[in-house]
Coordinates of C-alpha atoms in Angstrom, one line a residue:
X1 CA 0.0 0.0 0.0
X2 CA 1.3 3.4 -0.9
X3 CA 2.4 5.4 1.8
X4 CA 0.4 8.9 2.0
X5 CA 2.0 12.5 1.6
X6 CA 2.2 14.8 4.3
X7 CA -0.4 17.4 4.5
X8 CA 2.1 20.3 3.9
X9 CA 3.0 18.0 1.0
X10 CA -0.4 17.5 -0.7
X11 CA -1.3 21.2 -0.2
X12 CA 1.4 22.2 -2.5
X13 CA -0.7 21.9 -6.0
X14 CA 0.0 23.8 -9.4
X15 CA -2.8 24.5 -11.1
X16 CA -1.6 26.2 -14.2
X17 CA -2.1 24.7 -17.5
X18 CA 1.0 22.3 -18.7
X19 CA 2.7 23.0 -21.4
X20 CA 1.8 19.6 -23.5
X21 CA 1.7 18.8 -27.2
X22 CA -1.8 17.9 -26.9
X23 CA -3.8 15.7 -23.9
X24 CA -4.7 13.1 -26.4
X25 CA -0.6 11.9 -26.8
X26 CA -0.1 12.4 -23.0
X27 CA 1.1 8.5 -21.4
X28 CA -1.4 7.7 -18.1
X29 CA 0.8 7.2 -15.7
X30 CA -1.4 5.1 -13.0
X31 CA 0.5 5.8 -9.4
X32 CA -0.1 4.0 -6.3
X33 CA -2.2 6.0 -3.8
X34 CA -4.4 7.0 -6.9
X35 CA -6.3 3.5 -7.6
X36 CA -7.9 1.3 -5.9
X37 CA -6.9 -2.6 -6.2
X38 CA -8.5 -4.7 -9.1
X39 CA -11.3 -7.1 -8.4
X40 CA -11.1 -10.4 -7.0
X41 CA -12.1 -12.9 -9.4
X42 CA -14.3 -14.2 -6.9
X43 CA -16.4 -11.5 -6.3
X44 CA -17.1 -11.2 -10.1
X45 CA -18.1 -14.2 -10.5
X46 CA -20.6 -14.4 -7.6
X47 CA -22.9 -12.3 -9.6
X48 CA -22.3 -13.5 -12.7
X49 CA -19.9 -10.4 -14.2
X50 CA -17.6 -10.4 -17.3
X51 CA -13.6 -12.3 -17.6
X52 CA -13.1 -12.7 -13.9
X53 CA -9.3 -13.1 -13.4
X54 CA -6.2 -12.0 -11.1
X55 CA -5.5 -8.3 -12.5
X56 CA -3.4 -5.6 -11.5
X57 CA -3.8 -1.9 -12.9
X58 CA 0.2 -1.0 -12.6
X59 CA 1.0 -4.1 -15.0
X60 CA 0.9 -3.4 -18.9
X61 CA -1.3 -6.6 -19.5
X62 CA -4.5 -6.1 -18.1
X63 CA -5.8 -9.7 -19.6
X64 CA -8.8 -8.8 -21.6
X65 CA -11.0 -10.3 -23.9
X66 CA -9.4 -11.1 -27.2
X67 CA -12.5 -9.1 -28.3
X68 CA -12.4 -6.2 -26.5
X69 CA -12.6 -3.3 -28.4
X70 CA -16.2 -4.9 -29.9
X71 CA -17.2 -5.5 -26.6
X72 CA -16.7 -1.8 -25.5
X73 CA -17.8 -0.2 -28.7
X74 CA -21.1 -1.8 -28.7
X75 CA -21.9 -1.4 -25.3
X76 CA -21.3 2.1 -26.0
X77 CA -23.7 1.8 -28.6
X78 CA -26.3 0.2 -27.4
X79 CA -26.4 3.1 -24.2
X80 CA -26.5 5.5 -26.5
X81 CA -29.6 4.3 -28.0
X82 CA -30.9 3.2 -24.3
X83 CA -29.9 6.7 -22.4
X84 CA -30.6 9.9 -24.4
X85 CA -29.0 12.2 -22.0
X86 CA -25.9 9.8 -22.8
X87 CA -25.9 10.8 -26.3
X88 CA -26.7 14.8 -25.6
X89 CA -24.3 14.8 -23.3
X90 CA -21.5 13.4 -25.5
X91 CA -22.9 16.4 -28.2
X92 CA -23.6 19.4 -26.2
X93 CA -20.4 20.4 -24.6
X94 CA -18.7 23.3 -25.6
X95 CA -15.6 22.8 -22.9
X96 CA -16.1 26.5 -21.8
X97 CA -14.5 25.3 -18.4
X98 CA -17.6 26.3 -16.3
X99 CA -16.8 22.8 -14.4
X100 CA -13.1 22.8 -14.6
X101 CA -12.2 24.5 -10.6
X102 CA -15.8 23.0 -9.3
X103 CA -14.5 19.5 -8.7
X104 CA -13.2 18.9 -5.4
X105 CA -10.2 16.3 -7.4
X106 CA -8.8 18.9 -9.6
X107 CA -8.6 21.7 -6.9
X108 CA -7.2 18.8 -4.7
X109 CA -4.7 17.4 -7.5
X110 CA -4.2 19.9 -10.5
X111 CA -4.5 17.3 -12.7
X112 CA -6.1 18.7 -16.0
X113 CA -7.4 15.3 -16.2
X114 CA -10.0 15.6 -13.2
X115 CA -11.6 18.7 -14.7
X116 CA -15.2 17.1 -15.2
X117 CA -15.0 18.2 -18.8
X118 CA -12.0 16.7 -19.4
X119 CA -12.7 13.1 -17.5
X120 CA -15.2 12.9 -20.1
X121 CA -13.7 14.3 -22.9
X122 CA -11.5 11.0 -22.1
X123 CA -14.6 9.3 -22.8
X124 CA -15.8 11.5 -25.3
X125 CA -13.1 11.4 -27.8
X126 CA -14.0 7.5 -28.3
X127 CA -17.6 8.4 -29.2
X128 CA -16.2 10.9 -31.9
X129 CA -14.4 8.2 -33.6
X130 CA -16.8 5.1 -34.0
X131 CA -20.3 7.1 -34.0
X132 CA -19.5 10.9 -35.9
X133 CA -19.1 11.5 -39.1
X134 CA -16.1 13.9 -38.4
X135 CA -14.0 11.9 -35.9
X136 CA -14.1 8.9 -38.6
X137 CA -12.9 11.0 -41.5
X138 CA -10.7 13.8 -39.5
X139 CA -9.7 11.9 -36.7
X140 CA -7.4 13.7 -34.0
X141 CA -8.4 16.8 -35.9
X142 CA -12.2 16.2 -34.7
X143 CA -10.8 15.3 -31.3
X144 CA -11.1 11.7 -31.9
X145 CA -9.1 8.5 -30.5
X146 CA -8.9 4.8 -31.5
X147 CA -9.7 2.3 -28.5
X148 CA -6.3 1.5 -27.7
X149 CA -4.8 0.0 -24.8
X150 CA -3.0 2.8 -23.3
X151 CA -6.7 4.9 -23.8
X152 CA -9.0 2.4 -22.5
X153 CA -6.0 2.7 -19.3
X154 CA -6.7 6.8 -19.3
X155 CA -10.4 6.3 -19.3
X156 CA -10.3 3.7 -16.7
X157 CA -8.2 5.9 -14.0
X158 CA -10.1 9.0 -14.2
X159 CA -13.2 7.4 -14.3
X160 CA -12.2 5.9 -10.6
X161 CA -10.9 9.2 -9.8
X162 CA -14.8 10.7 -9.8
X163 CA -17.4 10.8 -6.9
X164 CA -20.2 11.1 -9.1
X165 CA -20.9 13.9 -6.6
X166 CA -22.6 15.8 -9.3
X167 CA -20.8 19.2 -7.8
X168 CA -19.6 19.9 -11.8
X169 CA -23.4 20.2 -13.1
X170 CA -24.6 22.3 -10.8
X171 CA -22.3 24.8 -12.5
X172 CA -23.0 23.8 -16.0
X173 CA -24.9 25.8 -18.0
X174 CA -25.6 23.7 -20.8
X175 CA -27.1 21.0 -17.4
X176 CA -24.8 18.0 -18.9
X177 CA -24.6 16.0 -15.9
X178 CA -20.4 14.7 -16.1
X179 CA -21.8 11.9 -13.1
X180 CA -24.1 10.2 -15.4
X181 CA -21.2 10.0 -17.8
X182 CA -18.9 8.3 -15.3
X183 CA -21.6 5.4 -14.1
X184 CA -21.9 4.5 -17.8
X185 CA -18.5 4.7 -18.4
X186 CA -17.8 2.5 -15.8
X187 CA -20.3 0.2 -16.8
X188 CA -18.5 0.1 -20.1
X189 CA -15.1 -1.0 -18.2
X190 CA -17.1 -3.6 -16.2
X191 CA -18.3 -5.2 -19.6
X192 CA -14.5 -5.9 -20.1
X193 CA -14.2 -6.8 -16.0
X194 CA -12.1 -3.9 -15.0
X195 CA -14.1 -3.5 -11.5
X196 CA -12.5 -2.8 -8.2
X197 CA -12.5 -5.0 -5.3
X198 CA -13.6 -1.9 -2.8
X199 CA -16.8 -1.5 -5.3
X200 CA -17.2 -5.5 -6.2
X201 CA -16.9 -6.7 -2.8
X202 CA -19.1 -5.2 -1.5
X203 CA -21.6 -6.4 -4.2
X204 CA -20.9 -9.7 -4.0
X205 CA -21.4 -9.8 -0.3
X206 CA -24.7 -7.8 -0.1
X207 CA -25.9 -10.4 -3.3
X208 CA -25.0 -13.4 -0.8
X209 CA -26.2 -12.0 2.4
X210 CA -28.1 -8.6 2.0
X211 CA -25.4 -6.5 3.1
X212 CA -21.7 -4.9 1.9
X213 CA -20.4 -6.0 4.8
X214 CA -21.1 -9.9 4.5
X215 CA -23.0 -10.3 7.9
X216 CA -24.6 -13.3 8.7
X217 CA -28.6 -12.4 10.1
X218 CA -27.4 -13.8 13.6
X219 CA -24.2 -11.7 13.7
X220 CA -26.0 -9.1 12.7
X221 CA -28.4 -9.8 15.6
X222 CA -25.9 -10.1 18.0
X223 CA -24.7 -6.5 17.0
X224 CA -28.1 -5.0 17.6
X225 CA -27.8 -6.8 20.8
X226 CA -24.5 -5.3 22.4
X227 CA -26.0 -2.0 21.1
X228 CA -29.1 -2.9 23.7
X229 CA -26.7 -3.3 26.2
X230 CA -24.3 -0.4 25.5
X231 CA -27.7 1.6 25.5
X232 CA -29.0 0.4 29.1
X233 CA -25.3 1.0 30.6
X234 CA -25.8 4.5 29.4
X235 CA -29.7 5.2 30.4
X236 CA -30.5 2.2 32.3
X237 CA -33.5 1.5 30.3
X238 CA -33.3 -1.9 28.0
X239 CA -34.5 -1.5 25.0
X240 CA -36.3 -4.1 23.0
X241 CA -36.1 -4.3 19.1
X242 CA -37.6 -6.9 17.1
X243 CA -36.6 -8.7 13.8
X244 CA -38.1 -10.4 10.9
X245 CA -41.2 -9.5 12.8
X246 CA -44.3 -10.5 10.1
X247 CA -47.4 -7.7 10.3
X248 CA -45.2 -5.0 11.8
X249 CA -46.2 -2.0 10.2
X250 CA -43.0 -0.8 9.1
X251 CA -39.7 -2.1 8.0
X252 CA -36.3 -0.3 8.8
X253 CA -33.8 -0.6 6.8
X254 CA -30.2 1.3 7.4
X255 CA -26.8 0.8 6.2
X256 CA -24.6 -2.2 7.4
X257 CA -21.9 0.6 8.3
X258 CA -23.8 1.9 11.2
X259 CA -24.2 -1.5 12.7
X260 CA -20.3 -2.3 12.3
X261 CA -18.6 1.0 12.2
X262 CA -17.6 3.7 14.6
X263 CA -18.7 6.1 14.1
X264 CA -22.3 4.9 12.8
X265 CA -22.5 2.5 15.5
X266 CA -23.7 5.1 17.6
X267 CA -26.1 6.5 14.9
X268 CA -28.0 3.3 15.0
X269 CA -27.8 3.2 19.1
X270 CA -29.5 6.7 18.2
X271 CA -32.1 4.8 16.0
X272 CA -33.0 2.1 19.2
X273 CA -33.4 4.8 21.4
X274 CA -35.9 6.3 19.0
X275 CA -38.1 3.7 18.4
X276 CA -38.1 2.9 22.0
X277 CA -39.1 5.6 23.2
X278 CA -42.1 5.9 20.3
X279 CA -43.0 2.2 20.8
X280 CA -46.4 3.6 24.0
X281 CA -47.4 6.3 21.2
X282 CA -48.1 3.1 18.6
X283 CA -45.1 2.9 16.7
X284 CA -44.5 -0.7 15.2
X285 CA -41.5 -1.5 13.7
X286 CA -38.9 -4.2 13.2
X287 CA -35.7 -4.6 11.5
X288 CA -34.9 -7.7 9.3
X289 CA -31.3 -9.4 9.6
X290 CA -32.0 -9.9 5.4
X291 CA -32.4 -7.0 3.7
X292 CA -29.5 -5.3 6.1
X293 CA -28.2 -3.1 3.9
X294 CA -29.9 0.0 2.6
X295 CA -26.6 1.1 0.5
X296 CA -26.5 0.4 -3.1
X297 CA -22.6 -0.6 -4.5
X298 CA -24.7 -1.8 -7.5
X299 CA -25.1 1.9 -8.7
X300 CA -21.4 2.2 -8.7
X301 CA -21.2 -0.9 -10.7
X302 CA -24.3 -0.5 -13.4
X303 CA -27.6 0.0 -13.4
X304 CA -28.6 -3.3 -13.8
X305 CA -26.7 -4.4 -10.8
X306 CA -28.5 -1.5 -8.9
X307 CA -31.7 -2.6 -9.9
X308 CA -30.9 -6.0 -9.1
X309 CA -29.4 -5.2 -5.4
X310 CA -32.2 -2.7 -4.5
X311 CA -34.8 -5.2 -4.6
X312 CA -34.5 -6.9 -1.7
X313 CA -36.2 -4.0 0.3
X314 CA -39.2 -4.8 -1.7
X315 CA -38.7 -8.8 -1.6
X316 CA -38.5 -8.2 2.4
X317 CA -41.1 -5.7 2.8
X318 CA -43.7 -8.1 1.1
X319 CA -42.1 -11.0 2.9
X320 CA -43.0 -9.4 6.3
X321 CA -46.8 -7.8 4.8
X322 CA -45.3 -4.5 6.2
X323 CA -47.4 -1.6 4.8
X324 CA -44.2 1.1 4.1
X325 CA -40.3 0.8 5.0
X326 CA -38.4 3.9 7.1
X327 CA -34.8 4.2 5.9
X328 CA -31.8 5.4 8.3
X329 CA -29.2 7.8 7.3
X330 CA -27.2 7.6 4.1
X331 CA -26.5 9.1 0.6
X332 CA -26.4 7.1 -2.1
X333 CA -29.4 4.9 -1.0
X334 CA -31.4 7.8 -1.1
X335 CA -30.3 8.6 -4.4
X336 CA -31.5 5.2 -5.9
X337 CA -34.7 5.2 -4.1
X338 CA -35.5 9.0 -4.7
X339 CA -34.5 9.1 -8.8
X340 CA -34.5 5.4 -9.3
X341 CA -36.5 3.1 -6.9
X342 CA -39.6 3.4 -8.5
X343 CA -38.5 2.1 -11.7
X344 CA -36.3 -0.1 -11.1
X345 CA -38.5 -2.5 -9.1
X346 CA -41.6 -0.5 -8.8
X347 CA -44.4 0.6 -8.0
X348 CA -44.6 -1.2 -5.0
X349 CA -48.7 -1.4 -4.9
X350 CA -48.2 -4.0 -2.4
X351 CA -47.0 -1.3 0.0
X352 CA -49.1 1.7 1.5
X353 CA -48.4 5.6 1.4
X354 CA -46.5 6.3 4.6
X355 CA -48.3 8.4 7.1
X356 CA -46.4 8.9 10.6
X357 CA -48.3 6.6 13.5
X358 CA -47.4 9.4 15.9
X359 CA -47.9 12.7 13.9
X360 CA -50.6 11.8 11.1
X361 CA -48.5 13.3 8.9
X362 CA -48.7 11.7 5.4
X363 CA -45.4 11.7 3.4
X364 CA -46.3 12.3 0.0
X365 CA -42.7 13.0 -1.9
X366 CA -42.9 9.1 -0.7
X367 CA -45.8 8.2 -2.6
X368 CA -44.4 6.4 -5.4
X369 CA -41.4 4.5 -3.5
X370 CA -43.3 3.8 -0.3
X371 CA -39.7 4.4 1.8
X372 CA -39.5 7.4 4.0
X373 CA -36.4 8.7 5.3
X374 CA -35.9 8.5 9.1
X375 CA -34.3 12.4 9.2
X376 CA -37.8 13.6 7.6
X377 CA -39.3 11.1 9.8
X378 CA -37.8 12.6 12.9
X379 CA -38.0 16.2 12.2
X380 CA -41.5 15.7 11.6
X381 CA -41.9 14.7 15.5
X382 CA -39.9 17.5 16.7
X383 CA -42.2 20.0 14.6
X384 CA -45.1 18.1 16.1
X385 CA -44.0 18.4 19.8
X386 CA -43.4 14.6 20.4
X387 CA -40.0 14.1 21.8
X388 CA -38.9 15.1 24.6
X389 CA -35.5 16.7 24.6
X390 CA -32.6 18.3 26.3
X391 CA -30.3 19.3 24.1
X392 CA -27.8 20.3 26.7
X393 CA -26.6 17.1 26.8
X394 CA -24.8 17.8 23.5
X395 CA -23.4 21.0 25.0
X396 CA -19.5 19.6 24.6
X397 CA -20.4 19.9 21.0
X398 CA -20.1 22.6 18.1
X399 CA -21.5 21.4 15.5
X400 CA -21.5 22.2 11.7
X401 CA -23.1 19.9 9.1
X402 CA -22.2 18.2 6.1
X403 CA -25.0 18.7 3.3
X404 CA -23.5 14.5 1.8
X405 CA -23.7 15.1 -1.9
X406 CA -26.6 12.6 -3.0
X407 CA -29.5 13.3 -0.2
X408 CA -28.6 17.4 -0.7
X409 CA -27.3 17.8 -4.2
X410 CA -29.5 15.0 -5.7
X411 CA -33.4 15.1 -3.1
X412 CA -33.1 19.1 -2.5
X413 CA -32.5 17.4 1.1
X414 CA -31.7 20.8 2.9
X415 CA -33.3 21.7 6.2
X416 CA -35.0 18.8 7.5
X417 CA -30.8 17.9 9.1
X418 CA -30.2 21.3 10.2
X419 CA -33.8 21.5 12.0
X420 CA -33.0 18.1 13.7
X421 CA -29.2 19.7 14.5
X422 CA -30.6 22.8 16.2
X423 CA -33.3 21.4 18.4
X424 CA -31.3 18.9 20.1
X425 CA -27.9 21.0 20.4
X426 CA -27.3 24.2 20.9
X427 CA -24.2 25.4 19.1
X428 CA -24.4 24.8 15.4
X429 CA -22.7 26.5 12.4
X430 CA -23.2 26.3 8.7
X431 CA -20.0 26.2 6.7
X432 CA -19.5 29.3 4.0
X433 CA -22.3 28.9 1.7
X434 CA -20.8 28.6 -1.2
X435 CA -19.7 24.6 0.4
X436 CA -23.0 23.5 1.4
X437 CA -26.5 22.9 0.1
X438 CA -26.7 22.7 -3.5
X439 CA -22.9 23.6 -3.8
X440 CA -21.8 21.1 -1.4
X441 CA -18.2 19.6 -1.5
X442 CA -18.0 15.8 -1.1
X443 CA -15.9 14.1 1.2
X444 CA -13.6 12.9 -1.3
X445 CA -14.4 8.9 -1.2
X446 CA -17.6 8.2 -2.0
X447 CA -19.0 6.0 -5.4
X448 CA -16.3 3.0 -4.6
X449 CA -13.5 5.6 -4.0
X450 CA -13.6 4.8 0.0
X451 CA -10.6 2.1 -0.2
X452 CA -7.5 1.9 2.0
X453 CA -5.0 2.4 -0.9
X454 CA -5.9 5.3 -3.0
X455 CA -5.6 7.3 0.6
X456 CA -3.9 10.2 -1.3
X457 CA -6.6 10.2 -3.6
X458 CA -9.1 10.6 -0.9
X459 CA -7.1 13.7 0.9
X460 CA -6.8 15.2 -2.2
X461 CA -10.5 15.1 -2.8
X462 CA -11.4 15.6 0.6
X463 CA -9.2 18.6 0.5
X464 CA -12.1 21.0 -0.3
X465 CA -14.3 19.9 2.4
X466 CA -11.8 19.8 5.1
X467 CA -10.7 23.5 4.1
X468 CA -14.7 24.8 4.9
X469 CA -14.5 22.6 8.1
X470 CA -11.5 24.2 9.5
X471 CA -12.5 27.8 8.5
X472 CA -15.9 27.2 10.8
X473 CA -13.4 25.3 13.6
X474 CA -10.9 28.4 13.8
X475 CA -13.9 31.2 13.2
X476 CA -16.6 29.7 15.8
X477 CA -14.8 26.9 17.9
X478 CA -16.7 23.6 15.6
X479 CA -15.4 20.4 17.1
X480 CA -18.0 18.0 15.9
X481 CA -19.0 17.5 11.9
X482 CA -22.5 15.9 11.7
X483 CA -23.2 13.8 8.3
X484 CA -26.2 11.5 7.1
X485 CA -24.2 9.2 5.3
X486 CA -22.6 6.1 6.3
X487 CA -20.2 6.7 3.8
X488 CA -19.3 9.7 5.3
X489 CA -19.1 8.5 8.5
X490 CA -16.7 6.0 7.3
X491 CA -14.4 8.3 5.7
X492 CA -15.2 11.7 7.4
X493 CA -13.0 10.9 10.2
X494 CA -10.1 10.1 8.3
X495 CA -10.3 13.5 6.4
X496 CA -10.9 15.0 9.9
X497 CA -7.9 13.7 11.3
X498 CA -5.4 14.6 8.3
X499 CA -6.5 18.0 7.7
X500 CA -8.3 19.0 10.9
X501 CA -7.7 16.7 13.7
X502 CA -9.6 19.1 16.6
X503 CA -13.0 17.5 14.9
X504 CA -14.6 15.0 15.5
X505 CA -17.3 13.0 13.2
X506 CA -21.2 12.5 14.1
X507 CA -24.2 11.0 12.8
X508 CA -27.6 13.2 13.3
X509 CA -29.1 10.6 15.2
X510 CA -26.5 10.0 17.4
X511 CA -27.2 13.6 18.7
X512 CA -30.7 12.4 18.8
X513 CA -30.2 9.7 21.0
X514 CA -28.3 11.8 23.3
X515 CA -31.0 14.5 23.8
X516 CA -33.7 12.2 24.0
X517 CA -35.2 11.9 28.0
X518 CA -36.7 8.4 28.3
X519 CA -39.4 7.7 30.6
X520 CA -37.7 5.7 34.0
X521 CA -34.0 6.5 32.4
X522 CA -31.3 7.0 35.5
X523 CA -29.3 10.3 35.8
X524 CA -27.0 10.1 32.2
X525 CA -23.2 10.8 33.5
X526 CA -22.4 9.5 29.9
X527 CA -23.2 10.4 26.0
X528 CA -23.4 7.3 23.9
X529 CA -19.1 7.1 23.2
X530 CA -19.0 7.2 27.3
X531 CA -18.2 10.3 27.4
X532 CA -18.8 12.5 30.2
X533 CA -22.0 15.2 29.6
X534 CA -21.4 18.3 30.3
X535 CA -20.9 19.0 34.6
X536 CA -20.7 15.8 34.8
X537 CA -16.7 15.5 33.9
X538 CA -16.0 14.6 37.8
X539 CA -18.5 12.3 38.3
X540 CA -16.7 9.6 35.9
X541 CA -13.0 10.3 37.6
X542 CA -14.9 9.3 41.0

């Protein structure tokens, strides 16, 4: 594994343009800290994918089909004909630069290469040659390139050096979307079986056992269960959650990564303590130790492998007769089920319209996909007065929150987070504005890109992000960045401690859980990390 640069190191970045005899004749050069590791053949072949085989990106053979080229040309074909925004988006750009200094990998790295106009352009300049006119008479002229190896190696690294954050089209003003290019040029490179084992894994593991991680239901039980205790050590009350429960009304599903890593772990002791304490005002729930994993690795692989992963929420929803499913916190699930769910394995007439048990209220932007998101779920109760709260508790804390780019940037997913943030603590701060909402920066390692050994990679994207956090640490004292992403989560405190080690990384509902006074609880002395609330610092040295 590549040893990661210094920060001093990684800050030093030229931007200016480099004097080249044109980026087409430009050699990839594919450096260690960059890439994530090539797939084991394994996990490709659990779901069935393309020429599974021991690979290595560094070596000059990368073993593919004697067929290749075909194979990539007419997949490219037939997604042109099956995506139309493919096709205008392969057409329309003018490469005015409106995207070029939006993406958090170029300002990180300088590379020319991770401008979003140019990672495409990568992909681009294949399209000009096999399906226009001008690129098959003029060739370089037109900005057209032959499938060769060494381009098929530049498409491949950039294309795994892109969040599909969707930051870049935000800023475009011809709306070409450079994210939807990646995912279907990555599912061009998976045709050939160029996957990643930090994207495959994952897939394979969540096809075998409903979740990235590779649970077992009973270890995933047994998880749940040390939560139950860590919770009653902390409050004193035992919470009881059920599983695989048939003719619950509702089915929760949350990522794997908050049952199995810090710091989700405590987001989902967050969730327990929620449902708990709504279980006397009628709500019925249960969790299935199946469909564990509300994350989609599918979406970074194709869209067919989405589709195909995603539909386990319904297959377990009708397994159980619930009548709708809550979700917990996380990004790109909410992508799939906000822009894709419905069609991909909809509509779920099986399933009701959810309406809140406790509120009445009736969640209509839910209509179609029957899933509701536990943030909107829970900010809905504080509006209506039904939690009891003292966010005092969470008075060590100086919270700012990260907008994660596919619940903000992709569901308009804005305020329902900050209202939840500023009724359970009291010392929150937004970043600049021009680094959250809409315009948020991503944290650098999401759509596969969250891998041990592309670190660099991930600092350098994260770079953006981190800056915004330590302005808000150094201006108004932040210590704490709350997310609603598992991915974030995972990676968040990584970026944290590179760039700005005074902060700390949170999940909303960890917060949540904190504030939240339970009927017959004992005195708290403790938050749910064991740490001492505030005043009561020389209670635990006793």
């Amino acid at each position: 594994m590549a040893e990661t640069p210094k920060p001093e190191e990684i800050a030093r970045i030229d931007h200016k343009a480099p004097l080249w005899e044109g980026w087409m004749n430009r050699p990839v050069d594919i450096r260690p800290g960059i890439y994530c590791y090539a797939a084991n053949p394994k996990n490709v072949e659990a779901v069935g994918m393309p020429n599974a085989r021991q690979w290595n990106p560094v070596d000059e053979d990368w073993k593919l089909p004697e067929n290749w080229q075909e194979i990539f040309i007419e997949g490219f074909k037939d997604r042109l004909g099956k995506f139309r925004s493919l096709k205008l988006f392969m057409d329309i750009c003018v490469r005015c630069g409106a995207c070029a200094d939006k993406c958090h990998f170029f300002i990180g790295s300088g590379d020319p290469k991770n401008m979003p106009v140019m990672r495409a352009e990568l992909l681009r300049s294949v399209y000009r040659k096999y399906f226009t006119t001008g690129g098959r008479i003029l060739g370089l002229l037109a900005g057209a390139r032959g499938l060769t190896d060494e381009v098929l190696k530049d498409i491949w690294y950039y294309l795994y050096q892109c969040t599909e954050c969707r930051r870049c089209s935000v800023f475009c003003p011809y709306g070409i979307d450079t994210a939807e290019v990646t995912i279907l040029g990555r599912e061009l490179t998976n045709l050939l079986g160029l996957n990643t084992d930090w994207i495959q894994a994952p897939v394979a593991n969540c096809y075998r056992t409903g979740n990235h991680l590779g649970i077992q239901p009973h270890a995933y039980k047994d998880m749940i269960d040390f939560f139950v205790d860590e919770i009653e050590e902390v409050t004193g009350v035992k919470v009881e959650p059920s599983f695989n429960r048939k003719g619950a009304e509702i089915l929760f599903i949350t990522p794997s990564g908050d049952v199995f890593a810090d710091p989700g772990t405590y987001t989902a002791m967050g969730y327990l303590i929620l449902f708990h304490y709504l279980q006397d005002q009628g709500l019925d729930i249960t969790w299935s130790t199946y469909a564990s994993e509300g994350g989609n690795f599918g979406y970074f692989t194709s869209h067919e492998m989405a589709k195909r992963l995603n539909a386990k929420m319904y297959a377990e929803a009708k397994r159980l007769g619930v009548k709708w499913i809550l979700g917990g916190e996380c990004g790109h699930m909410w992508r799939v089920i906000n822009q894709y769910m419905d069609t991909f394995n909809g509509p779920a007439d099986f399933l009701e319209e959810p309406v809140s048990p406790i509120t009445g209220t009736k969640f209509e932007n839910a209509k179609g996909t029957k899933m509701v998101h536990i943030v909107e779920f829970t900010a809905d109760l504080i509006k209506n007065n039904k939690l009891k709260l003292d966010p005092s508790r969470n008075d060590n804390l100086v919270v700012t929150f990260h907008d994660s780019c596919n619940p903000a940037r992709g569901m308009g997913f804005f305020e329902e987070p900050r209202y939840i943030i500023k009724n359970v603590c009291n010392n929150f701060y937004d970043m600049p504005p021009s680094t959250i909402r809409e315009q948020t920066f991503c944290c650098g390692s999401g759509a596969g890109l969250n891998a041990g050994e592309d670190m660099e990679l991930r600092m350098r994207g994260g770079l953006p992000r981190a800056n915004a956090v330590k302005y808000v640490h150094e201006k108004y004292g932040v210590n704490m960045l709350a997310c609603i992403c598992a991915i974030d989560r995972a990676v968040l405190p990584n970026l944290m401690e590179y760039w700005v080690p005074e902060v700390d990384v949170t999940g909303v509902h960890e917060m949540v859980g904190n504030a939240l006074i339970l009927d017959g609880e004992k005195e708290r002395t403790t938050n749910l990390r064991g740490e001492p609330l505030p005043g009561m610092e020389e209670e635990e040295d006793v």
